[in-house]
Amino acid sequence: SWQGSLAIGPGYSSNLNQSSASYTCLLATNDGTCLVDRQVPPAIAAAGVNFEATLARDVPLGGHSGLRARAILFGDIYPEHHDYSQATAIVRLGYQYQSARSAISLSPSFEMGSLGSSELYRAPGFNAEWTHTLSPRTLFRLEGNYRDFRYRDAAFAPQNGPLTDIAVTGWYSLTPTLTAFGGPDVVVKD
């Protein structure tokens, strides 16, 4: 059966437009009078709505093998400044092998991002994950992603190209209700 989750909550950004809100005098006279200046627009602050939705299904094929489907949609909506609203959707459909203590999954992926009401980019790629239970209280995961970003707007063309990331995460259950987790991430953008 399908499993999913939905989280919606309030959000606030004190600098939606990522402005430095700076002022620079580019040419001044000897007495300090500014003849030519540059002023960056002030920061835009706004309240919004943060959201995240997931949908997943595992279909056994026999033995330890199966098909794995995953979708996630997350982002921020700013009703008063919709041009700064953003969303990301990621869809994966692939193969999974699972034993009592390990799970390996391999899947092509497709990611799409939006900014305001427009599509920002598309990024087909590939995902690989290995999760291993080291003990009843300790879990380890190694995950790698490769995505080839293609931006729709020519202004973002310099950001086109592949991005590879690798994440190592460990979880340790300190008590039945308290878990510590962490690990390094490495990202390479060509």
PDB file of C-alpha atoms in Angstrom:
ATOM      1  CA  SER A   1       0.000   0.000   0.000  1.00  0.00           C
ATOM      2  CA  TRP A   2       0.988   3.601  -0.446  1.00  0.00           C
ATOM      3  CA  GLN A   3       2.374   5.504   2.526  1.00  0.00           C
ATOM      4  CA  GLY A   4       2.655   9.239   2.765  1.00  0.00           C
ATOM      5  CA  SER A   5       3.111  12.235   4.966  1.00  0.00           C
ATOM      6  CA  LEU A   6       2.181  15.897   4.868  1.00  0.00           C
ATOM      7  CA  ALA A   7       3.648  18.699   6.947  1.00  0.00           C
ATOM      8  CA  ILE A   8       2.525  22.315   6.743  1.00  0.00           C
ATOM      9  CA  GLY A   9       3.656  25.111   9.007  1.00  0.00           C
ATOM     10  CA  PRO A  10       4.295  28.809   9.295  1.00  0.00           C
ATOM     11  CA  GLY A  11       7.536  30.276   8.021  1.00  0.00           C
ATOM     12  CA  TYR A  12       9.294  33.612   8.030  1.00  0.00           C
ATOM     13  CA  SER A  13      12.193  35.001   6.032  1.00  0.00           C
ATOM     14  CA  SER A  14      13.872  38.252   6.992  1.00  0.00           C
ATOM     15  CA  ASN A  15      15.657  38.468   3.614  1.00  0.00           C
ATOM     16  CA  LEU A  16      13.676  36.854   0.755  1.00  0.00           C
ATOM     17  CA  ASN A  17      15.602  38.669  -1.977  1.00  0.00           C
ATOM     18  CA  GLN A  18      18.995  37.869  -0.371  1.00  0.00           C
ATOM     19  CA  SER A  19      19.937  41.537  -0.397  1.00  0.00           C
ATOM     20  CA  SER A  20      23.031  42.876   1.295  1.00  0.00           C
ATOM     21  CA  ALA A  21      21.054  46.128   1.691  1.00  0.00           C
ATOM     22  CA  SER A  22      24.313  47.977   1.210  1.00  0.00           C
ATOM     23  CA  TYR A  23      25.211  51.459   0.054  1.00  0.00           C
ATOM     24  CA  THR A  24      28.515  52.234  -1.688  1.00  0.00           C
ATOM     25  CA  CYS A  25      29.842  55.556  -2.900  1.00  0.00           C
ATOM     26  CA  LEU A  26      31.664  54.831  -6.168  1.00  0.00           C
ATOM     27  CA  LEU A  27      32.944  58.366  -6.864  1.00  0.00           C
ATOM     28  CA  ALA A  28      33.321  61.103  -4.255  1.00  0.00           C
ATOM     29  CA  THR A  29      34.659  64.626  -4.283  1.00  0.00           C
ATOM     30  CA  ASN A  30      37.463  65.758  -1.951  1.00  0.00           C
ATOM     31  CA  ASP A  31      34.932  67.113   0.554  1.00  0.00           C
ATOM     32  CA  GLY A  32      33.144  63.730   0.709  1.00  0.00           C
ATOM     33  CA  THR A  33      30.177  64.576  -1.477  1.00  0.00           C
ATOM     34  CA  CYS A  34      29.142  61.431  -3.336  1.00  0.00           C
ATOM     35  CA  LEU A  35      28.744  61.958  -7.092  1.00  0.00           C
ATOM     36  CA  VAL A  36      28.088  58.355  -8.139  1.00  0.00           C
ATOM     37  CA  ASP A  37      26.692  55.757  -5.765  1.00  0.00           C
ATOM     38  CA  ARG A  38      25.222  52.299  -5.764  1.00  0.00           C
ATOM     39  CA  GLN A  39      22.482  51.222  -3.424  1.00  0.00           C
ATOM     40  CA  VAL A  40      21.256  47.656  -3.241  1.00  0.00           C
ATOM     41  CA  PRO A  41      17.507  47.257  -2.593  1.00  0.00           C
ATOM     42  CA  PRO A  42      16.536  46.697   1.027  1.00  0.00           C
ATOM     43  CA  ALA A  43      15.881  43.184   2.290  1.00  0.00           C
ATOM     44  CA  ILE A  44      12.305  41.950   1.889  1.00  0.00           C
ATOM     45  CA  ALA A  45      10.857  40.262   4.967  1.00  0.00           C
ATOM     46  CA  ALA A  46       7.735  38.109   4.713  1.00  0.00           C
ATOM     47  CA  ALA A  47       5.694  35.479   6.463  1.00  0.00           C
ATOM     48  CA  GLY A  48       4.868  32.364   4.507  1.00  0.00           C
ATOM     49  CA  VAL A  49       3.930  28.709   4.592  1.00  0.00           C
ATOM     50  CA  ASN A  50       6.477  25.874   4.565  1.00  0.00           C
ATOM     51  CA  PHE A  51       5.295  22.520   3.245  1.00  0.00           C
ATOM     52  CA  GLU A  52       6.569  18.992   2.682  1.00  0.00           C
ATOM     53  CA  ALA A  53       4.695  16.007   1.272  1.00  0.00           C
ATOM     54  CA  THR A  54       5.975  12.476   0.677  1.00  0.00           C
ATOM     55  CA  LEU A  55       4.530   9.420  -1.008  1.00  0.00           C
ATOM     56  CA  ALA A  56       6.140   5.969  -1.074  1.00  0.00           C
ATOM     57  CA  ARG A  57       5.422   2.400  -2.052  1.00  0.00           C
ATOM     58  CA  ASP A  58       7.449  -0.816  -2.037  1.00  0.00           C
ATOM     59  CA  VAL A  59       6.279  -3.683  -4.245  1.00  0.00           C
ATOM     60  CA  PRO A  60       7.865  -7.093  -3.515  1.00  0.00           C
ATOM     61  CA  LEU A  61       9.028  -9.038  -6.571  1.00  0.00           C
ATOM     62  CA  GLY A  62      10.037 -12.211  -4.761  1.00  0.00           C
ATOM     63  CA  GLY A  63      12.830 -13.177  -2.427  1.00  0.00           C
ATOM     64  CA  HIS A  64      14.599 -10.066  -1.181  1.00  0.00           C
ATOM     65  CA  SER A  65      13.936  -7.984  -4.319  1.00  0.00           C
ATOM     66  CA  GLY A  66      11.353  -5.331  -4.987  1.00  0.00           C
ATOM     67  CA  LEU A  67      10.396  -2.152  -6.760  1.00  0.00           C
ATOM     68  CA  ARG A  68      10.636   1.084  -4.849  1.00  0.00           C
ATOM     69  CA  ALA A  69       8.688   4.266  -5.670  1.00  0.00           C
ATOM     70  CA  ARG A  70       9.344   7.559  -3.875  1.00  0.00           C
ATOM     71  CA  ALA A  71       8.099  11.103  -4.381  1.00  0.00           C
ATOM     72  CA  ILE A  72       8.732  14.221  -2.313  1.00  0.00           C
ATOM     73  CA  LEU A  73       7.460  17.763  -2.748  1.00  0.00           C
ATOM     74  CA  PHE A  74       8.694  20.580  -0.516  1.00  0.00           C
ATOM     75  CA  GLY A  75       8.975  24.332  -0.535  1.00  0.00           C
ATOM     76  CA  ASP A  76       7.912  27.721   0.729  1.00  0.00           C
ATOM     77  CA  ILE A  77       4.954  29.882  -0.306  1.00  0.00           C
ATOM     78  CA  TYR A  78       4.992  33.630   0.336  1.00  0.00           C
ATOM     79  CA  PRO A  79       1.471  34.938  -0.506  1.00  0.00           C
ATOM     80  CA  GLU A  80       2.473  38.619  -0.355  1.00  0.00           C
ATOM     81  CA  HIS A  81       5.682  38.078  -2.392  1.00  0.00           C
ATOM     82  CA  HIS A  82       4.844  35.142  -4.666  1.00  0.00           C
ATOM     83  CA  ASP A  83       7.839  35.788  -6.961  1.00  0.00           C
ATOM     84  CA  TYR A  84       9.990  34.387  -4.135  1.00  0.00           C
ATOM     85  CA  SER A  85       7.887  31.261  -3.525  1.00  0.00           C
ATOM     86  CA  GLN A  86       9.787  28.093  -4.360  1.00  0.00           C
ATOM     87  CA  ALA A  87       9.112  24.386  -4.631  1.00  0.00           C
ATOM     88  CA  THR A  88      11.089  21.236  -5.422  1.00  0.00           C
ATOM     89  CA  ALA A  89       9.638  17.899  -6.580  1.00  0.00           C
ATOM     90  CA  ILE A  90      11.705  14.695  -6.711  1.00  0.00           C
ATOM     91  CA  VAL A  91      10.439  11.395  -8.125  1.00  0.00           C
ATOM     92  CA  ARG A  92      12.310   8.063  -8.025  1.00  0.00           C
ATOM     93  CA  LEU A  93      11.300   4.614  -9.262  1.00  0.00           C
ATOM     94  CA  GLY A  94      13.814   1.813  -8.976  1.00  0.00           C
ATOM     95  CA  TYR A  95      15.038  -1.494  -7.583  1.00  0.00           C
ATOM     96  CA  GLN A  96      15.524  -2.432  -3.936  1.00  0.00           C
ATOM     97  CA  TYR A  97      17.200  -5.422  -2.306  1.00  0.00           C
ATOM     98  CA  GLN A  98      16.460  -5.871   1.374  1.00  0.00           C
ATOM     99  CA  SER A  99      17.677  -8.383   3.939  1.00  0.00           C
ATOM    100  CA  ALA A 100      17.207  -8.454   7.708  1.00  0.00           C
ATOM    101  CA  ARG A 101      20.016  -5.913   8.332  1.00  0.00           C
ATOM    102  CA  SER A 102      20.722  -4.217   4.989  1.00  0.00           C
ATOM    103  CA  ALA A 103      18.861  -2.489   2.197  1.00  0.00           C
ATOM    104  CA  ILE A 104      20.295  -1.397  -1.148  1.00  0.00           C
ATOM    105  CA  SER A 105      18.325   0.667  -3.622  1.00  0.00           C
ATOM    106  CA  LEU A 106      19.181   1.937  -7.088  1.00  0.00           C
ATOM    107  CA  SER A 107      16.893   4.244  -8.989  1.00  0.00           C
ATOM    108  CA  PRO A 108      16.786   6.843 -11.724  1.00  0.00           C
ATOM    109  CA  SER A 109      15.453  10.137 -10.437  1.00  0.00           C
ATOM    110  CA  PHE A 110      13.832  13.239 -11.793  1.00  0.00           C
ATOM    111  CA  GLU A 111      13.884  16.590  -9.992  1.00  0.00           C
ATOM    112  CA  MET A 112      12.108  19.797 -10.911  1.00  0.00           C
ATOM    113  CA  GLY A 113      12.352  23.174  -9.186  1.00  0.00           C
ATOM    114  CA  SER A 114      10.188  26.265  -9.439  1.00  0.00           C
ATOM    115  CA  LEU A 115      10.560  29.899  -8.464  1.00  0.00           C
ATOM    116  CA  GLY A 116       7.411  31.996  -8.302  1.00  0.00           C
ATOM    117  CA  SER A 117       5.006  30.649 -10.909  1.00  0.00           C
ATOM    118  CA  SER A 118       7.737  29.503 -13.309  1.00  0.00           C
ATOM    119  CA  GLU A 119       9.710  26.318 -13.717  1.00  0.00           C
ATOM    120  CA  LEU A 120      13.299  27.051 -12.682  1.00  0.00           C
ATOM    121  CA  TYR A 121      15.105  23.820 -13.634  1.00  0.00           C
ATOM    122  CA  ARG A 122      14.859  20.131 -14.453  1.00  0.00           C
ATOM    123  CA  ALA A 123      17.439  17.621 -13.267  1.00  0.00           C
ATOM    124  CA  PRO A 124      17.328  13.984 -14.367  1.00  0.00           C
ATOM    125  CA  GLY A 125      19.715  11.781 -12.456  1.00  0.00           C
ATOM    126  CA  PHE A 126      20.404   8.660 -10.439  1.00  0.00           C
ATOM    127  CA  ASN A 127      20.185   7.729  -6.733  1.00  0.00           C
ATOM    128  CA  ALA A 128      21.896   4.914  -4.810  1.00  0.00           C
ATOM    129  CA  GLU A 129      21.432   4.121  -1.112  1.00  0.00           C
ATOM    130  CA  TRP A 130      22.825   1.532   1.280  1.00  0.00           C
ATOM    131  CA  THR A 131      21.348   1.298   4.768  1.00  0.00           C
ATOM    132  CA  HIS A 132      22.779  -1.112   7.328  1.00  0.00           C
ATOM    133  CA  THR A 133      21.680  -1.923  10.870  1.00  0.00           C
ATOM    134  CA  LEU A 134      24.866  -2.288  12.911  1.00  0.00           C
ATOM    135  CA  SER A 135      23.067  -3.112  16.159  1.00  0.00           C
ATOM    136  CA  PRO A 136      19.561  -2.741  17.615  1.00  0.00           C
ATOM    137  CA  ARG A 137      20.507   0.853  18.566  1.00  0.00           C
ATOM    138  CA  THR A 138      22.776   1.836  15.650  1.00  0.00           C
ATOM    139  CA  LEU A 139      21.960   2.466  11.986  1.00  0.00           C
ATOM    140  CA  PHE A 140      24.250   3.598   9.147  1.00  0.00           C
ATOM    141  CA  ARG A 141      23.373   4.965   5.695  1.00  0.00           C
ATOM    142  CA  LEU A 142      25.456   5.849   2.655  1.00  0.00           C
ATOM    143  CA  GLU A 143      23.627   7.742  -0.094  1.00  0.00           C
ATOM    144  CA  GLY A 144      24.812   9.124  -3.416  1.00  0.00           C
ATOM    145  CA  ASN A 145      23.049  11.247  -6.017  1.00  0.00           C
ATOM    146  CA  TYR A 146      23.969  12.396  -9.483  1.00  0.00           C
ATOM    147  CA  ARG A 147      21.806  15.074 -11.131  1.00  0.00           C
ATOM    148  CA  ASP A 148      22.241  16.969 -14.398  1.00  0.00           C
ATOM    149  CA  PHE A 149      20.717  20.429 -13.888  1.00  0.00           C
ATOM    150  CA  ARG A 150      19.162  22.240 -16.851  1.00  0.00           C
ATOM    151  CA  TYR A 151      17.871  25.720 -16.053  1.00  0.00           C
ATOM    152  CA  ARG A 152      15.005  27.105 -18.135  1.00  0.00           C
ATOM    153  CA  ASP A 153      16.067  30.764 -17.972  1.00  0.00           C
ATOM    154  CA  ALA A 154      19.182  31.767 -19.922  1.00  0.00           C
ATOM    155  CA  ALA A 155      20.252  33.950 -16.966  1.00  0.00           C
ATOM    156  CA  PHE A 156      20.888  30.742 -14.992  1.00  0.00           C
ATOM    157  CA  ALA A 157      22.694  28.909 -17.830  1.00  0.00           C
ATOM    158  CA  PRO A 158      26.088  29.119 -16.060  1.00  0.00           C
ATOM    159  CA  GLN A 159      24.615  26.839 -13.384  1.00  0.00           C
ATOM    160  CA  ASN A 160      23.705  24.106 -15.895  1.00  0.00           C
ATOM    161  CA  GLY A 161      25.541  20.841 -15.520  1.00  0.00           C
ATOM    162  CA  PRO A 162      26.045  17.871 -13.239  1.00  0.00           C
ATOM    163  CA  LEU A 163      25.991  17.884  -9.465  1.00  0.00           C
ATOM    164  CA  THR A 164      27.122  14.873  -7.439  1.00  0.00           C
ATOM    165  CA  ASP A 165      26.558  14.495  -3.710  1.00  0.00           C
ATOM    166  CA  ILE A 166      27.447  11.825  -1.182  1.00  0.00           C
ATOM    167  CA  ALA A 167      26.058  11.698   2.356  1.00  0.00           C
ATOM    168  CA  VAL A 168      27.080   9.444   5.229  1.00  0.00           C
ATOM    169  CA  THR A 169      24.649   9.394   8.154  1.00  0.00           C
ATOM    170  CA  GLY A 170      24.707   7.496  11.426  1.00  0.00           C
ATOM    171  CA  TRP A 171      21.927   7.154  13.988  1.00  0.00           C
ATOM    172  CA  TYR A 172      22.344   6.031  17.586  1.00  0.00           C
ATOM    173  CA  SER A 173      19.416   5.498  19.934  1.00  0.00           C
ATOM    174  CA  LEU A 174      20.424   6.960  23.303  1.00  0.00           C
ATOM    175  CA  THR A 175      17.089   6.060  24.931  1.00  0.00           C
ATOM    176  CA  PRO A 176      13.821   4.710  23.534  1.00  0.00           C
ATOM    177  CA  THR A 177      12.701   8.318  22.908  1.00  0.00           C
ATOM    178  CA  LEU A 178      16.004  10.073  22.107  1.00  0.00           C
ATOM    179  CA  THR A 179      18.171   9.491  19.023  1.00  0.00           C
ATOM    180  CA  ALA A 180      21.390  11.250  18.036  1.00  0.00           C
ATOM    181  CA  PHE A 181      22.332  11.428  14.370  1.00  0.00           C
ATOM    182  CA  GLY A 182      24.859  13.128  12.111  1.00  0.00           C
ATOM    183  CA  GLY A 183      27.397  12.745   9.375  1.00  0.00           C
ATOM    184  CA  PRO A 184      29.266  14.510   6.589  1.00  0.00           C
ATOM    185  CA  ASP A 185      27.967  15.499   3.158  1.00  0.00           C
ATOM    186  CA  VAL A 186      30.184  16.133   0.137  1.00  0.00           C
ATOM    187  CA  VAL A 187      28.900  18.032  -2.920  1.00  0.00           C
ATOM    188  CA  VAL A 188      30.731  18.462  -6.236  1.00  0.00           C
ATOM    189  CA  LYS A 189      29.349  20.785  -8.915  1.00  0.00           C
ATOM    190  CA  ASP A 190      30.940  20.722 -12.374  1.00  0.00           C
TER     191      ASP A 190
END
